[in-house]
Tab-separated table of C-alpha atoms in Angstrom:
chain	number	residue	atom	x	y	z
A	446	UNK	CA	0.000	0.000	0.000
A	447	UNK	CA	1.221	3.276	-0.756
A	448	UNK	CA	1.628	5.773	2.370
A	449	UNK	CA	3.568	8.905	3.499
A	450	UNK	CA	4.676	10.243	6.632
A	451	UNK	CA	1.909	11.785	8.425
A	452	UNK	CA	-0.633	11.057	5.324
A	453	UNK	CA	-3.825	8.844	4.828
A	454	UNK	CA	-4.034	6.143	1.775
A	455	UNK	CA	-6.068	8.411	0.369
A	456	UNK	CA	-4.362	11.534	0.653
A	457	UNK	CA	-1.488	10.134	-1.016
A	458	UNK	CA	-2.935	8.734	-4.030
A	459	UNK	CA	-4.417	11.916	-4.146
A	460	UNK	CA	-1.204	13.713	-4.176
A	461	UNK	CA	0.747	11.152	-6.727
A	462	UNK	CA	-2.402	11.912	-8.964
A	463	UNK	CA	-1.993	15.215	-8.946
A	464	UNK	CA	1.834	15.215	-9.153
A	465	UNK	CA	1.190	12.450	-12.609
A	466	UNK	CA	-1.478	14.876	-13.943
A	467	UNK	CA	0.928	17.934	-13.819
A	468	UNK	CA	3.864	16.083	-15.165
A	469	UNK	CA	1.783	15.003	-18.293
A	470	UNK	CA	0.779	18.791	-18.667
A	471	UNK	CA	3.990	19.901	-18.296
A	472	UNK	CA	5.246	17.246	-20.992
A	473	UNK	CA	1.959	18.082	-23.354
A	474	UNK	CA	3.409	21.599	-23.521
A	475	UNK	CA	6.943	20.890	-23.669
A	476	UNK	CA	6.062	18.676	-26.812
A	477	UNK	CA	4.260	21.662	-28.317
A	478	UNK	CA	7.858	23.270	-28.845
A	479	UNK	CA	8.816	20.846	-31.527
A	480	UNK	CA	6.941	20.622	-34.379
A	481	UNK	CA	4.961	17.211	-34.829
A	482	UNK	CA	2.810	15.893	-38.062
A	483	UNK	CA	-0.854	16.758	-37.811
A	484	UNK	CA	-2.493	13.195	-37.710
A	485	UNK	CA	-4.295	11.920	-40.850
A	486	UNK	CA	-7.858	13.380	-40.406
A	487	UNK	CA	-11.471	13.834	-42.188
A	488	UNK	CA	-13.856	16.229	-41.491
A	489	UNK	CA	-16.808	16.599	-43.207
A	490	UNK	CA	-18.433	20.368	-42.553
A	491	UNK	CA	-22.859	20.392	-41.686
A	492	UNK	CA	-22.776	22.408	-45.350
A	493	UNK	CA	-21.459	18.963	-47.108
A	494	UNK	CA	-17.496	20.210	-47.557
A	495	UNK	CA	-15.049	17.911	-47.368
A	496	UNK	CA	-11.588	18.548	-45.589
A	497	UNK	CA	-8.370	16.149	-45.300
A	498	UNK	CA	-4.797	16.432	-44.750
A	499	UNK	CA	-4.319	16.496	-48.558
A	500	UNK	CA	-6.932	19.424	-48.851
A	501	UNK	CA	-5.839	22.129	-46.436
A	502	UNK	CA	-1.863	21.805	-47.546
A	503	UNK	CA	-0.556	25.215	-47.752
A	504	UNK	CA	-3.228	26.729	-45.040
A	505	UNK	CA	-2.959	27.193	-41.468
A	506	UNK	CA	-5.924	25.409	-39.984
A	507	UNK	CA	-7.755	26.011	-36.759
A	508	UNK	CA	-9.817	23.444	-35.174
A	509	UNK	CA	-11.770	24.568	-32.070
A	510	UNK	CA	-13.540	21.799	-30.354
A	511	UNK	CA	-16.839	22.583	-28.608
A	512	UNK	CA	-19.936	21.703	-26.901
A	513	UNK	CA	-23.706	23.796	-26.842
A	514	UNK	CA	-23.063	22.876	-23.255
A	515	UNK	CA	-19.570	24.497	-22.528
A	516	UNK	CA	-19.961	28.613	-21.514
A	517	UNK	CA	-16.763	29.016	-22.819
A	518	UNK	CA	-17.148	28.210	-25.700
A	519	UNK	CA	-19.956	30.100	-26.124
A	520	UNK	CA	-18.357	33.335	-24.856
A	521	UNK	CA	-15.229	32.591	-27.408
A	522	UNK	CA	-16.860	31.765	-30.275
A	523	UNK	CA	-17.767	35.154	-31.539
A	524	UNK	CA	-14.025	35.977	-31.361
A	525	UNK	CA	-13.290	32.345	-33.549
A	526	UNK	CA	-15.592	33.731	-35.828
A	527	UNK	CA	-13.786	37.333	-35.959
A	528	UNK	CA	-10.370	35.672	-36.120
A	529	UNK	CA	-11.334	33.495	-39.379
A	530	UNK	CA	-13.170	36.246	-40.911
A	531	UNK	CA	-9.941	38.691	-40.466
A	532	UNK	CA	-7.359	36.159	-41.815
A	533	UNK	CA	-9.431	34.355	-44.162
A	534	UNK	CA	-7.247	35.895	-47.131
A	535	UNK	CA	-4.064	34.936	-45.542
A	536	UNK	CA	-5.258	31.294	-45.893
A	537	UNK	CA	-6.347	30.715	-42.275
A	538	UNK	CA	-9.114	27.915	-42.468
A	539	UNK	CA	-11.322	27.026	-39.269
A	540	UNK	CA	-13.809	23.926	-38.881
A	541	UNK	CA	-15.285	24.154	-35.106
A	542	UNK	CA	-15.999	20.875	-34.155
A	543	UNK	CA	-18.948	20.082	-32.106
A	544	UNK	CA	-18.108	16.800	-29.858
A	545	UNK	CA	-20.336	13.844	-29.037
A	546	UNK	CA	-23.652	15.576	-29.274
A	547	UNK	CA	-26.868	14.895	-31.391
A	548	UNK	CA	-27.382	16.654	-34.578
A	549	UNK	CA	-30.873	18.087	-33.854
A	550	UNK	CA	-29.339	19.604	-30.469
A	551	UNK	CA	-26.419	21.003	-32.439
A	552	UNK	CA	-29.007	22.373	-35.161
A	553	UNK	CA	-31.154	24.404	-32.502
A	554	UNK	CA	-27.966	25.897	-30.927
A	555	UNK	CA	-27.045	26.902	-34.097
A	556	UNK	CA	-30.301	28.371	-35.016
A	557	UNK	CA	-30.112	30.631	-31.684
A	558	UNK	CA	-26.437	30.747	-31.698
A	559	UNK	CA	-25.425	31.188	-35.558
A	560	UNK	CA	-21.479	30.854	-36.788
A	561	UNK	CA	-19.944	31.991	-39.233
A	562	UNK	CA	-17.465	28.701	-39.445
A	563	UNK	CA	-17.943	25.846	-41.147
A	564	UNK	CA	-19.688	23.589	-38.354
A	565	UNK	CA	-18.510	19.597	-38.219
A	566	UNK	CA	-20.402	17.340	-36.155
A	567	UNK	CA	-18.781	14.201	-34.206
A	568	UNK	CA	-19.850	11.911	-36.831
A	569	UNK	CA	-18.214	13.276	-39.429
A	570	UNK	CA	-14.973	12.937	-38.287
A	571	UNK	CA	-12.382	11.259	-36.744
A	572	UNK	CA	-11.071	14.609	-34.997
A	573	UNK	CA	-12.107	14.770	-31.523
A	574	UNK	CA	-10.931	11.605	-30.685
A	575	UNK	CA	-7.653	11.948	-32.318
A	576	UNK	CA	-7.036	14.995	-29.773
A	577	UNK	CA	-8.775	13.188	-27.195
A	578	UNK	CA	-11.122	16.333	-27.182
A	579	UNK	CA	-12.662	15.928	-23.059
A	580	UNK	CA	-12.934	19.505	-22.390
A	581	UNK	CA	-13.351	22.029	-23.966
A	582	UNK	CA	-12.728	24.427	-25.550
A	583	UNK	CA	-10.051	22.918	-27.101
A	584	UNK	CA	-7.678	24.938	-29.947
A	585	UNK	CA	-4.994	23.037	-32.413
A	586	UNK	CA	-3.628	24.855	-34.838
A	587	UNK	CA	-1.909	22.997	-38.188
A	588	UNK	CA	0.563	25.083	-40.246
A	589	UNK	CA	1.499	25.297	-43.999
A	590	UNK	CA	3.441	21.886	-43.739
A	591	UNK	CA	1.238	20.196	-42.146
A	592	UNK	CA	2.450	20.010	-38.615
A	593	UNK	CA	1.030	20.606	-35.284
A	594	UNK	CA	1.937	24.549	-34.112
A	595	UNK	CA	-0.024	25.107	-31.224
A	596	UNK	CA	-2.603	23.338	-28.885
A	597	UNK	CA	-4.787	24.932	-25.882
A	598	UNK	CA	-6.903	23.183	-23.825
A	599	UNK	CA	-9.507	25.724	-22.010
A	600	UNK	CA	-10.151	29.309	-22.884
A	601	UNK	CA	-8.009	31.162	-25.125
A	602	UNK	CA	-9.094	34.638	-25.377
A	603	UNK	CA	-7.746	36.479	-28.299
A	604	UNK	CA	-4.325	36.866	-27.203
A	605	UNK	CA	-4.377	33.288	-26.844
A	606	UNK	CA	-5.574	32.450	-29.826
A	607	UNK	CA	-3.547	35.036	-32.150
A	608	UNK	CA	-0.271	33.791	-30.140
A	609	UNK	CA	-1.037	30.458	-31.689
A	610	UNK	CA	-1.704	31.372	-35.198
A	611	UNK	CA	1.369	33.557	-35.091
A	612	UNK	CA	3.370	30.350	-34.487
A	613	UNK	CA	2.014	29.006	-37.601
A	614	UNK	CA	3.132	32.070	-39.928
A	615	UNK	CA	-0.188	34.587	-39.234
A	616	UNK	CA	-0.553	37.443	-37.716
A	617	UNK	CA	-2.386	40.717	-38.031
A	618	UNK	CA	-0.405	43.376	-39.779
A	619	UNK	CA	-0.359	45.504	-36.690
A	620	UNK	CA	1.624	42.598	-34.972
A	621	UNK	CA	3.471	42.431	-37.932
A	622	UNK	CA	5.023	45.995	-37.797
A	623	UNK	CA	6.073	45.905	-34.134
């Protein structure tokens, strides 16, 4: 049984828990420095388009992962929507993925809650579960080659979310001149 000085069972499985948990954050983020291959992925968008690895080469590519549930996401999404619509033209492409809820609940969000993003349900693709998507919101951003240049898990805001973009070769022309 595992124990430490002056601690209950409990307390210490508690506290090797917690001490596993941060480790694995800190090595999530220290593997964000080095750029890794995007996994092979399909999406396919609630308007019938079709994305892939093969189809996005040579475009930086947001995916935010969300629920109708999440407050969050709901308070960031306005400022996804801004942030695609402002570097659409320097080939920034965003699918927000909805994860693991039914399409007729995702539809009447929508309807009160409207996007400007191309929407992609669970079922029509493989990504949420290739970035074991759990909470949310969730951010990865892909760059030009292909690789992995950024990943947040919780809120962003849009320093956040501009800091990851920049590390994938976009940034506002403001930024730019500084």
């Amino acid at each position: 049984m595992l124990t430490f000085r002056g601690m209950k069972p409990r307390s210490a499985i508690s506290l090797v828990a917690a001490c596993l948990l941060l480790l694995s954050t800190l090595f999530a983020f220290a593997g964000d420095e080095a750029s890794e291959p995007a996994p092979r992925f399909h999406a396919r968008t609630t308007a019938g388009d079709e994305f892939n690895n093969a189809s996005v080469k040579g475009k930086v590519v947001l995916f935010e992962f969300w629920t109708t549930w999440c407050k969050y996401c709901e308070e960031e999404a306005s400022l996804v929507d801004d942030v695609a619509k402002e570097f659409a033209d320097k080939g920034l492409i965003v699918l927000a993925v909805d994860v693991l809820e039914p399409d007729q609940k995702v539809k009447k969000y929508l309807a009160e809650h409207p996007r400007s993003v191309p929407i992609v349900l669970t079922k029509d693709t493989n990504l949420a579960a290739m970035y074991n998507a759990q909470v949310f919101p969730i951010y990865v951003v892909i760059d030009r080659d292909g690789n992995i240049a950024a990943e947040q898990r919780g809120t962003s805001g849009e320093r956040g979310l501009r800091r990851m973009l920049k590390r994938a070769g976009i940034e506002a022309k403001e930024e730019e001149e500084n």
